[in-house]
Each structure stands twice: as structure tokens, then as C-alpha cells.
CSV table of C-alpha atoms in Angstrom, one decimal:
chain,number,residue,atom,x,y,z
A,1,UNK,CA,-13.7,7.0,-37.3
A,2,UNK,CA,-10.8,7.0,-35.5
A,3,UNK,CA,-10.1,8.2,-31.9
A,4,UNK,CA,-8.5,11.8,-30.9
A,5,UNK,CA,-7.1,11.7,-34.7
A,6,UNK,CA,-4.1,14.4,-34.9
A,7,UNK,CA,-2.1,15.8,-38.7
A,8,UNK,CA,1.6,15.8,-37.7
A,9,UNK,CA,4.5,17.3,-40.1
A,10,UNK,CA,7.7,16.6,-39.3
A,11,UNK,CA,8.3,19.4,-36.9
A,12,UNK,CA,5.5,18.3,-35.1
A,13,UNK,CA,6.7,15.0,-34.5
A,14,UNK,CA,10.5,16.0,-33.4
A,15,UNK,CA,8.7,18.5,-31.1
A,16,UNK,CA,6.2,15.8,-29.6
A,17,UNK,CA,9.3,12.7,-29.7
A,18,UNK,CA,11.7,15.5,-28.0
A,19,UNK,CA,8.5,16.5,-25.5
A,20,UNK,CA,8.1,12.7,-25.0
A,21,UNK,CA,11.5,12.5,-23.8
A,22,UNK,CA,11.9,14.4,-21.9
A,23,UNK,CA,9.1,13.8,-19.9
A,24,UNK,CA,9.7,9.8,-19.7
A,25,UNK,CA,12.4,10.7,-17.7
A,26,UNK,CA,10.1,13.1,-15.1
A,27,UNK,CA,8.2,9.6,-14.8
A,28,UNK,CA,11.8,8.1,-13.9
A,29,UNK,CA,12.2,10.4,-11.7
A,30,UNK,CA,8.4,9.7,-10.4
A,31,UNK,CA,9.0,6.1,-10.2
A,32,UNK,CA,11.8,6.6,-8.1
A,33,UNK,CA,9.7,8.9,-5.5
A,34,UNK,CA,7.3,6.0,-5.5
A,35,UNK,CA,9.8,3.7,-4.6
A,36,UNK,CA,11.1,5.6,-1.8
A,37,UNK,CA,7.6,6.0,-0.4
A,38,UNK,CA,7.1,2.3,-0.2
A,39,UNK,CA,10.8,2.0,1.0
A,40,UNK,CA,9.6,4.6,3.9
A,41,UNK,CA,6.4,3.2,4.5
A,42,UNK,CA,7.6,-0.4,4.8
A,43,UNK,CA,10.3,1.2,7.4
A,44,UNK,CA,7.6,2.7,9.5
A,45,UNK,CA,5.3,-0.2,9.4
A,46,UNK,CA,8.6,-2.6,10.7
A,47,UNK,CA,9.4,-0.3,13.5
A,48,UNK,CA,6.3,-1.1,15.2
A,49,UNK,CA,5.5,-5.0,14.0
A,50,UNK,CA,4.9,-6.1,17.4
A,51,UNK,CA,1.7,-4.8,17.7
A,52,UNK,CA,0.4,-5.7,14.6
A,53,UNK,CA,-1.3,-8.6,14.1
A,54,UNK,CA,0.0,-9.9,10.3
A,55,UNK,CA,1.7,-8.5,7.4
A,56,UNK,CA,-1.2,-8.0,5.3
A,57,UNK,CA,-0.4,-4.3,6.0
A,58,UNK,CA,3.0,-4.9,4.0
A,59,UNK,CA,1.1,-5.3,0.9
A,60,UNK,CA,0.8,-1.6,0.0
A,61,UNK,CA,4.5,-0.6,0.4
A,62,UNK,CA,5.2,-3.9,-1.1
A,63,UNK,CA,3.1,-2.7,-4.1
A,64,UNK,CA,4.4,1.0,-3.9
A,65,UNK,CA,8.2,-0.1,-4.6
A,66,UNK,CA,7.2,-2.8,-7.3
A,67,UNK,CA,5.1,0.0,-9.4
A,68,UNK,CA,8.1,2.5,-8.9
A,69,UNK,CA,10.7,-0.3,-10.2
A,70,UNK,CA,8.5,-1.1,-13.2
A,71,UNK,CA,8.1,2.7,-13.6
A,72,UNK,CA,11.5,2.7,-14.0
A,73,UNK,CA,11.8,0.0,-16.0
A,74,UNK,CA,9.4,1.1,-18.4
A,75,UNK,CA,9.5,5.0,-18.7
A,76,UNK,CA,13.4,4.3,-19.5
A,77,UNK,CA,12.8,2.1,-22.5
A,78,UNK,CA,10.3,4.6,-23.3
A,79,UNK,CA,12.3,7.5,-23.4
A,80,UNK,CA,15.6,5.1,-25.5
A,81,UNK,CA,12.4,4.6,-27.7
A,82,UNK,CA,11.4,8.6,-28.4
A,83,UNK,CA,15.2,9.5,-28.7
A,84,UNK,CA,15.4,7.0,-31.6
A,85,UNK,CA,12.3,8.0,-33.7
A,86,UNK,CA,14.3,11.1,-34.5
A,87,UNK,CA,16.4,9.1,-36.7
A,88,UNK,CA,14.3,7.0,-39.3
A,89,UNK,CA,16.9,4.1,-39.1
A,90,UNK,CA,17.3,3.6,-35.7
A,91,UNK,CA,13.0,3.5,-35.1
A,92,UNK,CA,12.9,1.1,-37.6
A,93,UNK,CA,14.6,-1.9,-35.0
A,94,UNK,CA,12.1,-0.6,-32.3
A,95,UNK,CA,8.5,-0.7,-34.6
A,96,UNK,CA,7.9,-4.6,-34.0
A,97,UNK,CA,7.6,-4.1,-30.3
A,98,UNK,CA,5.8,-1.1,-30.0
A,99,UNK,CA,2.5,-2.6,-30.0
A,100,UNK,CA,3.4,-5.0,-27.1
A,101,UNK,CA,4.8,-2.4,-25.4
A,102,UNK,CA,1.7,-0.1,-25.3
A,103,UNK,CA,0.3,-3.1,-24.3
A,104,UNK,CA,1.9,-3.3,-21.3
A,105,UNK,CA,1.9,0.2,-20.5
A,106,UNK,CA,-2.0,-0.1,-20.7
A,107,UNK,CA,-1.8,-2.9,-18.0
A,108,UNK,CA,0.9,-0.9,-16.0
A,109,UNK,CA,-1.4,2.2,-15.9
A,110,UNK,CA,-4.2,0.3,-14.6
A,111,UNK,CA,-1.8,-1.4,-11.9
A,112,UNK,CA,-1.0,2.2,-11.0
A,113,UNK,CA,-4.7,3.0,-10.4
A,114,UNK,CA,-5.0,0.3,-8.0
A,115,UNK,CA,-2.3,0.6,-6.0
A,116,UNK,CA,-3.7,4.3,-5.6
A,117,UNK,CA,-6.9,3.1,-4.8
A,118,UNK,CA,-5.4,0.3,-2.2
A,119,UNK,CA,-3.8,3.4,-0.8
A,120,UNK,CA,-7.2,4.9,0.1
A,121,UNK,CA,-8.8,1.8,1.3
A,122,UNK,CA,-6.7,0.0,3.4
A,123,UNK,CA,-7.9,1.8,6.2
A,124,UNK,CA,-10.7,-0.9,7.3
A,125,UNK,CA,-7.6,-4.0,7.3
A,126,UNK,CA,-5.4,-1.6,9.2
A,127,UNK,CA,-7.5,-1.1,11.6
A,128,UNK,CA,-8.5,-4.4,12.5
A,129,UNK,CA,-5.0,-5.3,12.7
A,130,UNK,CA,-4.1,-2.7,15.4
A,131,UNK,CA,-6.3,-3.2,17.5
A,132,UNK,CA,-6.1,-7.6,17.8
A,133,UNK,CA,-2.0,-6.5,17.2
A,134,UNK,CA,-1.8,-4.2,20.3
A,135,UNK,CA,-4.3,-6.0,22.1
A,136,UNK,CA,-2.0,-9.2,22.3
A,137,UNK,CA,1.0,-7.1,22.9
A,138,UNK,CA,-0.3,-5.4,26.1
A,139,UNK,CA,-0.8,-9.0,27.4
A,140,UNK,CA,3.1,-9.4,27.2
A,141,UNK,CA,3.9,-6.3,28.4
A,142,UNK,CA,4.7,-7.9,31.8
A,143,UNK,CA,6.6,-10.4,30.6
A,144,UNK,CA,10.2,-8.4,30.9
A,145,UNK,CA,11.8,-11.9,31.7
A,146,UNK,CA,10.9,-13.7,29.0
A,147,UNK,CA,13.2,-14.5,26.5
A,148,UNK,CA,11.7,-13.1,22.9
A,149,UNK,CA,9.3,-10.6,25.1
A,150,UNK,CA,11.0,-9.2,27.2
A,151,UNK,CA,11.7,-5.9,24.7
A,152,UNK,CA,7.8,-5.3,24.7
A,153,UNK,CA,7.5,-3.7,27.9
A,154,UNK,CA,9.5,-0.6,26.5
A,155,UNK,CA,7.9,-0.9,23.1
A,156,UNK,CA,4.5,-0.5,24.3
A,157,UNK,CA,5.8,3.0,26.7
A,158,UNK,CA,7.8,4.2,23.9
A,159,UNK,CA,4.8,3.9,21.6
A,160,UNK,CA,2.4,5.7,24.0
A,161,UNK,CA,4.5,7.8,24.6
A,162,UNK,CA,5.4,8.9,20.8
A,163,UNK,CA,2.0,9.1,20.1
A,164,UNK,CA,0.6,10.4,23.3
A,165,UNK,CA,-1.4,7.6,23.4
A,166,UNK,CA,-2.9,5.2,26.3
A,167,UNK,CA,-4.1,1.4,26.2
A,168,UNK,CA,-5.8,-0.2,23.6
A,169,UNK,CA,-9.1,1.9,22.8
A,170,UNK,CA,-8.4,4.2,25.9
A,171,UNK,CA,-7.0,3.7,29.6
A,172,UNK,CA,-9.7,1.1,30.5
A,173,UNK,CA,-7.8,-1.2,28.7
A,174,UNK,CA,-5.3,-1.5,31.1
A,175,UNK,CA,-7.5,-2.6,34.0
A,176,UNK,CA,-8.6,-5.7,32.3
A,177,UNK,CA,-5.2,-7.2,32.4
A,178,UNK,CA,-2.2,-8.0,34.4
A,179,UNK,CA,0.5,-5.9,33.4
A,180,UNK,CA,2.5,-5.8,36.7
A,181,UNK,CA,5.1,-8.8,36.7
A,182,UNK,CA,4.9,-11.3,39.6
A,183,UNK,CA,8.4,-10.9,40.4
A,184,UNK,CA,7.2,-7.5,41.7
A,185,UNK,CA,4.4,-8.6,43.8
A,186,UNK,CA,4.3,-9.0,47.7
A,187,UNK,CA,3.0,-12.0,48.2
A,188,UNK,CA,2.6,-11.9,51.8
A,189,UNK,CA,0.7,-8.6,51.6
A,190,UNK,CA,-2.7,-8.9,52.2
A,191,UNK,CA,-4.0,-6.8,49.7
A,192,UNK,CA,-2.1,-8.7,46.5
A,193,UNK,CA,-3.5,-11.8,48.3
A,194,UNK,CA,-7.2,-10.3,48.1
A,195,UNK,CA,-6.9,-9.2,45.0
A,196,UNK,CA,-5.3,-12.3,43.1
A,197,UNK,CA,-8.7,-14.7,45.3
A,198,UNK,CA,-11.1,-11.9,44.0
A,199,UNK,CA,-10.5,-12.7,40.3
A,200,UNK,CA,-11.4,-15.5,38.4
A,201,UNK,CA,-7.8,-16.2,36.6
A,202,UNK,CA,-5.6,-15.7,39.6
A,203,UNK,CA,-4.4,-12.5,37.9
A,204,UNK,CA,-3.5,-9.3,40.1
A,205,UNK,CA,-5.6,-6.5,38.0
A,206,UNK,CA,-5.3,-2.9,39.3
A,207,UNK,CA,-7.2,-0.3,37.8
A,208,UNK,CA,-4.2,1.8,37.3
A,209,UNK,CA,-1.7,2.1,34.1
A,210,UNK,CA,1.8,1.9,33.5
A,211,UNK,CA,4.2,5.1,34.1
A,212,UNK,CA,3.9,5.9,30.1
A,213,UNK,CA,-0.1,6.9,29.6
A,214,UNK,CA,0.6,10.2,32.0
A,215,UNK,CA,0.4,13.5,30.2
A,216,UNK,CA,3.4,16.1,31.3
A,217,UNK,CA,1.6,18.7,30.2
A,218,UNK,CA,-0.9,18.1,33.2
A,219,UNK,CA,-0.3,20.2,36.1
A,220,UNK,CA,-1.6,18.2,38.6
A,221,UNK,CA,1.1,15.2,39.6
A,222,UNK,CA,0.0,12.2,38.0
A,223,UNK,CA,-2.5,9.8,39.2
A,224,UNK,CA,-1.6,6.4,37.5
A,225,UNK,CA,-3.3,4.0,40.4
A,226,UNK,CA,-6.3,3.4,41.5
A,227,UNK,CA,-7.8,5.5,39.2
A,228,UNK,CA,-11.1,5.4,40.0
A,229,UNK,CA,-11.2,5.6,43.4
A,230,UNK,CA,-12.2,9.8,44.4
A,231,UNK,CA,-11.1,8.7,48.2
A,232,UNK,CA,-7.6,7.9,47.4
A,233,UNK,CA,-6.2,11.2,46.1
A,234,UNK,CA,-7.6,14.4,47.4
A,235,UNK,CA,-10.4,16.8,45.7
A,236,UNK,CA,-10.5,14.5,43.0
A,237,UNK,CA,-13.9,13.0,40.8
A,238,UNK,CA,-12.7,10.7,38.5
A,239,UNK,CA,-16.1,11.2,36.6
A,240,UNK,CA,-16.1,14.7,36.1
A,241,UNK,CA,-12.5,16.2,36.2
A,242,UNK,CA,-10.3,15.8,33.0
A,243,UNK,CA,-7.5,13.1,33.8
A,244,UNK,CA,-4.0,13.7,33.7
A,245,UNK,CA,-3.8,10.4,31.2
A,246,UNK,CA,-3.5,10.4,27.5
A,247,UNK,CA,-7.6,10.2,26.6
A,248,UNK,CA,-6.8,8.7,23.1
A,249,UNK,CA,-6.0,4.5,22.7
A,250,UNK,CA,-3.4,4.0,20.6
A,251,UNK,CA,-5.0,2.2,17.7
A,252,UNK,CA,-6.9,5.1,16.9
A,253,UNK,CA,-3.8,7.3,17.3
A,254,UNK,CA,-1.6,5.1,15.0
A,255,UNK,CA,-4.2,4.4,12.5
A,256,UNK,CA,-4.6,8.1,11.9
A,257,UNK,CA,-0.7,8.2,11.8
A,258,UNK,CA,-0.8,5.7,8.5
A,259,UNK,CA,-3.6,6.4,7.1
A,260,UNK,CA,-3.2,9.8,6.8
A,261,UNK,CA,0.3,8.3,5.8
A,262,UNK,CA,-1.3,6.3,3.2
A,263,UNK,CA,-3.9,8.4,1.8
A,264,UNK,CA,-0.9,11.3,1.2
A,265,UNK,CA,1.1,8.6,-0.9
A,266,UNK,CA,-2.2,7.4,-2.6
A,267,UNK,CA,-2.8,11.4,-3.7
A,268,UNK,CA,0.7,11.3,-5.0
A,269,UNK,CA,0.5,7.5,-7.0
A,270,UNK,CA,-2.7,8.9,-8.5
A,271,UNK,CA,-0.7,12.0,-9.6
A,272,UNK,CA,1.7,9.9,-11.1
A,273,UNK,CA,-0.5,7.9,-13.0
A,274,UNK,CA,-2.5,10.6,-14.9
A,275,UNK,CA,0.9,11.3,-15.6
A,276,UNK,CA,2.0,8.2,-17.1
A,277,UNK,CA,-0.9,8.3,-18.8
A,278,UNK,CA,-0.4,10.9,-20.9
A,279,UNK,CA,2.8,9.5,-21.6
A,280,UNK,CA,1.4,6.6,-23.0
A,281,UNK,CA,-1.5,9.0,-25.0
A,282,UNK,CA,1.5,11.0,-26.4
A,283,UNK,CA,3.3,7.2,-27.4
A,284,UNK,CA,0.5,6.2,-28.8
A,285,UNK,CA,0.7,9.4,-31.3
A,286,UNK,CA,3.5,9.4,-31.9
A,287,UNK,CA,3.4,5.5,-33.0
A,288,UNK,CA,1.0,6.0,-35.5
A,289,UNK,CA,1.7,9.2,-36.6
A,290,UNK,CA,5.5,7.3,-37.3
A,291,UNK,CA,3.7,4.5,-38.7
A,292,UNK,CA,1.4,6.4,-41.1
A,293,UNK,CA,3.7,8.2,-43.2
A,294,UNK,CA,2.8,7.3,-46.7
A,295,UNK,CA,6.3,8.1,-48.2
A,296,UNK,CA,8.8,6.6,-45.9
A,297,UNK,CA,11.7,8.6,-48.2
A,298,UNK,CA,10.5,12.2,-47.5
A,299,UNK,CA,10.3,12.3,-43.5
A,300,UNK,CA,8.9,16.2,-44.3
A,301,UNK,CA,5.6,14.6,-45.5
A,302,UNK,CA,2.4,14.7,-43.2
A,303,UNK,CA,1.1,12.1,-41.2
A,304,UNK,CA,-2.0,11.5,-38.9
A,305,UNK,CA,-2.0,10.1,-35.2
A,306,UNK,CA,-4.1,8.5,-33.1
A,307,UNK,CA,-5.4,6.7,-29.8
A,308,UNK,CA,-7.7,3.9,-31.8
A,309,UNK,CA,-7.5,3.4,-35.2
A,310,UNK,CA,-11.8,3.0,-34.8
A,311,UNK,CA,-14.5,4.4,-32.7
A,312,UNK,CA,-14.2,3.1,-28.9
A,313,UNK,CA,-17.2,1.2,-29.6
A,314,UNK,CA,-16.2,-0.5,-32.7
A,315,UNK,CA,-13.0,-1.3,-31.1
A,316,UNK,CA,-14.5,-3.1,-28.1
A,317,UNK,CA,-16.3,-5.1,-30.5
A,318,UNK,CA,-13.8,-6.1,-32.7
A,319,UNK,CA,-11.8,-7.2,-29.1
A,320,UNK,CA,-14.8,-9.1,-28.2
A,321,UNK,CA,-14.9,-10.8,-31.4
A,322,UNK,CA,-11.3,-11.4,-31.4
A,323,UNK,CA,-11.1,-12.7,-27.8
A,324,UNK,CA,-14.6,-15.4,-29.4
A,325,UNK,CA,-12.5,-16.1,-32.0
A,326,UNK,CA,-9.7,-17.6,-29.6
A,327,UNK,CA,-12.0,-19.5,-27.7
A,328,UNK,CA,-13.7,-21.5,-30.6
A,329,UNK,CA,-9.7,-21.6,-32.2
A,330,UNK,CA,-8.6,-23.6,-28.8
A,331,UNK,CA,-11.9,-25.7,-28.6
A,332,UNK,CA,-11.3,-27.1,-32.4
A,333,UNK,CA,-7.6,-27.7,-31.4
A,334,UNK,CA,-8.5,-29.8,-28.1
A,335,UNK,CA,-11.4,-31.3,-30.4
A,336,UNK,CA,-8.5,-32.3,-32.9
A,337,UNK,CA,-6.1,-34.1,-30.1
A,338,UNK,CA,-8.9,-35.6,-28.7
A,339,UNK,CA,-9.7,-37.3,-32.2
A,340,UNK,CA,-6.2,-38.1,-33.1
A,341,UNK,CA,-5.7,-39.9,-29.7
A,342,UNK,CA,-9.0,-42.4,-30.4
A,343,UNK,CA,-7.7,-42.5,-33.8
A,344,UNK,CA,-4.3,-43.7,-32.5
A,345,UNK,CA,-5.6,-46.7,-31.0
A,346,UNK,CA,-5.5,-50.1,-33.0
A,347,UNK,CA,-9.0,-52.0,-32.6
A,348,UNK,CA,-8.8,-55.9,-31.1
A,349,UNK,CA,-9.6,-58.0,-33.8
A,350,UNK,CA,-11.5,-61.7,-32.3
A,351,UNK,CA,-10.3,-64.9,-34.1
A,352,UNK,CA,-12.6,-67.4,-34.4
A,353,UNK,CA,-11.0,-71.4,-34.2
């Protein structure tokens, strides 16, 4: 019994070709928004590829601006393909590649799905590329002399302060490494001296952060060195009062900037795909509701459509035994080669004198 089975006439089937149409070029215009989503994400994820830590996170607008090219691609054929089967003449040229093509549409549609689900789960890699990515950054962020690093310093500041944002995982961060430049260090002070002896690499660590992690909306001035010392600054607990820093690290801050990013476009890709397919559903009906008419001269006569031209069970078996049938075919053909090349071969003949 065949799947979803439909009776078309012939207004039926101008009425589902002009629907069809029409709304090919909606998934045109679909493709093209999931293009520019991958165009935009890809942008974003660029502007701050310093403190990432590979391009593994390129992958998903990579794939958003592929599936919107292909949805392009294929939805325009489509659409050439439903304008013709209103003129018996001009579907003829297009019935020997319909099959492929729904084919490929099949294979599209599950792309689609993935890239939707990708959009949902990329959370996890992102995450662990922020925070080794920013990690390594920070380490450079003293290093305003250095050719090829020397932009980092007002990366880092512009990023926290963007995304009111401090450090790492928080302002700690910034006490564990040296992001004061030796060309701006005293070196006959006393207390530089003391500090660089008292730890292990010969770095100057402070527990203080740059300029950038303050908050302005604070209205206490703000206390950006030695943060946890309650002597140096007056009525001040460092334990209990709220600080005037930014409390969130950054890699939590941009990871809920992309992935809320991400799981927006993923909403709208899986949008997209129930729509395409139905497109390929109403193809598919319109295909073999085309294909089915039993007098080819009187396109008024009645037809029937469907999705599968058997149960979904009996289909899957048929594929299985198809897909066994291949397999034994290109055994007995490597079988034959193999027996012609050991044929080939001319025996030694001994001569006895």
C-alpha cells in the first residue's frame, strides 16, 4: 500500500505545481537568510580570533553559508522544474532526472537537520576554546612591544570592556600572571625587587587588574590594585563588600554571547528545514501524480500521488535487499578479474634433454 496516496485532476495539479512554485522561491529566499547568518556569524567569530584557541568554531558558519548556497542551488531548479510541469512538453525533458534529484534533496534535508543540530551543540567545543584561547591571550597582554602582539593589549580591554567582562573565569585571573610590561617597572625600587625574588619565575605579579575590568557604574572610585588588601584603601573588606570590578570572566560572558547566537540561528535552520521538507513532500506528489496519468493525451484525466510507492516497511526492505544485491554483484565482479588475471598467465613448460 502506498504511502500518503493522494487523487489529483488536473486542477489539482496546476494548483499544487503553481503552490510549489511559489514556495521554492520562499526557500530561495530562506537559503539566502541562512547564508547571511553564516556570513555574520563567521564576521563575529573573526573579530575576536585572538582569543580563541582554533578554528574548529568556524565549522558552523562554514556549514550555515554552504547549506544556504545549495539551498539556492537546489530550490531554484526546483521551482524551473514546477513552472515546467504546467506544460506537458516542457516536463517531459525534466522526468529522467527527477528521481536523482529527490534524491539529493533527501540527502540535503538531512544535511539541513545537522547543521541545526550542530547549531545547538557546539556549545561544549566553544567553550573549551575560550577559555585555553583567552587564557593564552592574557599572557601577551603585556607584550605591547612585540611585533605580531603588540595589538593584544587593547584587544583584551576592548573585549572586557564590550562585554563588561574581567579576566579569564573572573578577576583572580589576573593575579596569576604578569601583565605589567618590564619597560614600566622600577627596578631600583625596592618593592618591584621584593616582589620579582618572592616568586618562583622572576615575574612581577600584583594582585590588581588592568584599567578595563572597572565598572563605571560603581560609585565608589575604582580600586584596581592591591585588591585584596582592606588596609590599603579606607573602610574597605574585600570579602564582604561588592567590588567595583566586572564579577563575570569573559569566557562565560562571550560564550553566552554565541551561543545564544548559535542556538537563535539553529531555531531558524530547523525552521527552514521543515520547510524544505514539505517542499520535497509536495515534489514528490507532484512527480508521481505527473507520472501516473494513464492517458498521457487527456491531461484532464485523474491521477494519484504519493510519498512511496509501498508501505515504509516494505520499502526499507526492498532498499536492504537492493543495497545486498550490490554487494554480492561487486564481489562476483572482483571474483571474475581475479580469475581472468591467473587465467592470463602462460604455465612454464620443463624440457627434458
Amino acid at each position: 500500500m502506498a504511502l500518503l496516496k493522494v487523487k489529483f485532476n488536473q486542477k489539482k495539479r496546476v494548483k499544487l505545481a503553481q503552490g510549489l512554485w511559489l514556495m521554492n522561491w520562499f526557500s530561495v529566499f530562506a537559503g539566502i537568510i541562512v547564508f547571511s547568518m553564516g556570513l555574520f556569524l563567521k564576521i563575529e567569530l573573526r573579530k575576536r580570533s585572538e582569543v580563541m584557541d582554533n578554528a574548529e568554531s568556524h565549522f558552523v558558519p562554514n556549514s550555515l553559508i554552504l547549506m544556504g548556497i545549495l539551498s539556492c542551488a537546489f530550490n531554484g531548479f526546483a521551482g524551473k522544474i514546477c513552472y515546467d510541469s504546467l506544460d506537458p512538453t516542457k516536463f517531459a525533458k525534466w522526468k529522467p532526472f527527477l528521481k536523482p534529484y529527490l534524491a539529493l534533496c533527501f540527502l540535503f534535508n538531512i544535511l539541513i537537520f545537522l547543521v541545526a543540530l550542530i547549531c545547538f551543540l557546539m556549545r561544549g567545543s566553544l567553550e573549551s576554546t575560550l577559555a585555553h584561547g583567552l587564557k593564552n591571550s592574557m599572557k601577551f597582554y603585556r607584550d605591547t612591544d612585540t611585533p605580531g602582539r603588540c595589538f593584544m593589549k587593547k584587544t583584551i580591554d576592548m573585549l572586557q570592556i564590550e562585554f563588561k567582562c574581567c579576566g579569564n573565569n573572573g578577576f583572580r585571573d589576573w593575579f596569576e600572571i604578569q601583565w605589567i610590561s618590564n619597560r614600566y617597572l622600577d627596578f631600583s625600587s625596592k618593592e618591584v625587587k621584593d616582589r620579582i625574588k618572592s616568586n618562583v619565575d622572576g615575574r612581577y605579579l600584583v594582585d590588581g587588574v588592568p584599567f578595563s575590568c572597572c565598572n563605571p557604574s560603581s560609585p565608589r572610585p575604582c580600586i584596581q590594585y592591591q585588591i585584596t588588601n582592606n588596609t590599603a584603601h579606607y573602610s574597605y573588606d574585600y570579602q564582604t563588600e561588592e567590588l567595583n570590578l566586572w564579577s563575570r570572566g569573559c569566557r562565560e560572558a562571550l560564550l553566552h554571547y554565541y551561543a545564544s547566537m548559535m542556538s537563535s540561528m539553529g531555531a531558524v535552520v530547523l525552521l527552514v528545514w521543515l520547510f524544505e521538507v514539505s517542499v520535497m513532500v509536495g515534489l514528490r506528489l507532484l512527480h508521481t501524480s505527473l507520472e501516473s496519468i494513464s492517458n498521457p493525451e487527456d491531461p484532464e484525466c485523474e491521477s494519484e500521488g504519493w510519498i512511496l510507492e509501498n508501505s515504509l516497511k516494505d520499502t526499507f526492505k526492498s532498499t536492504l535487499e537492493s543495497l545486498k544485491k550490490m554487494g554480492k554483484f561487486n564481489q562476483v565482479e572482483a571474483g571474475a578479474e581475479g580469475a581472468e588475471g591467473d587465467g592470463g598467465k602462460t604455465p612454464a613448460i620443463a624440457t627434458v634433454s
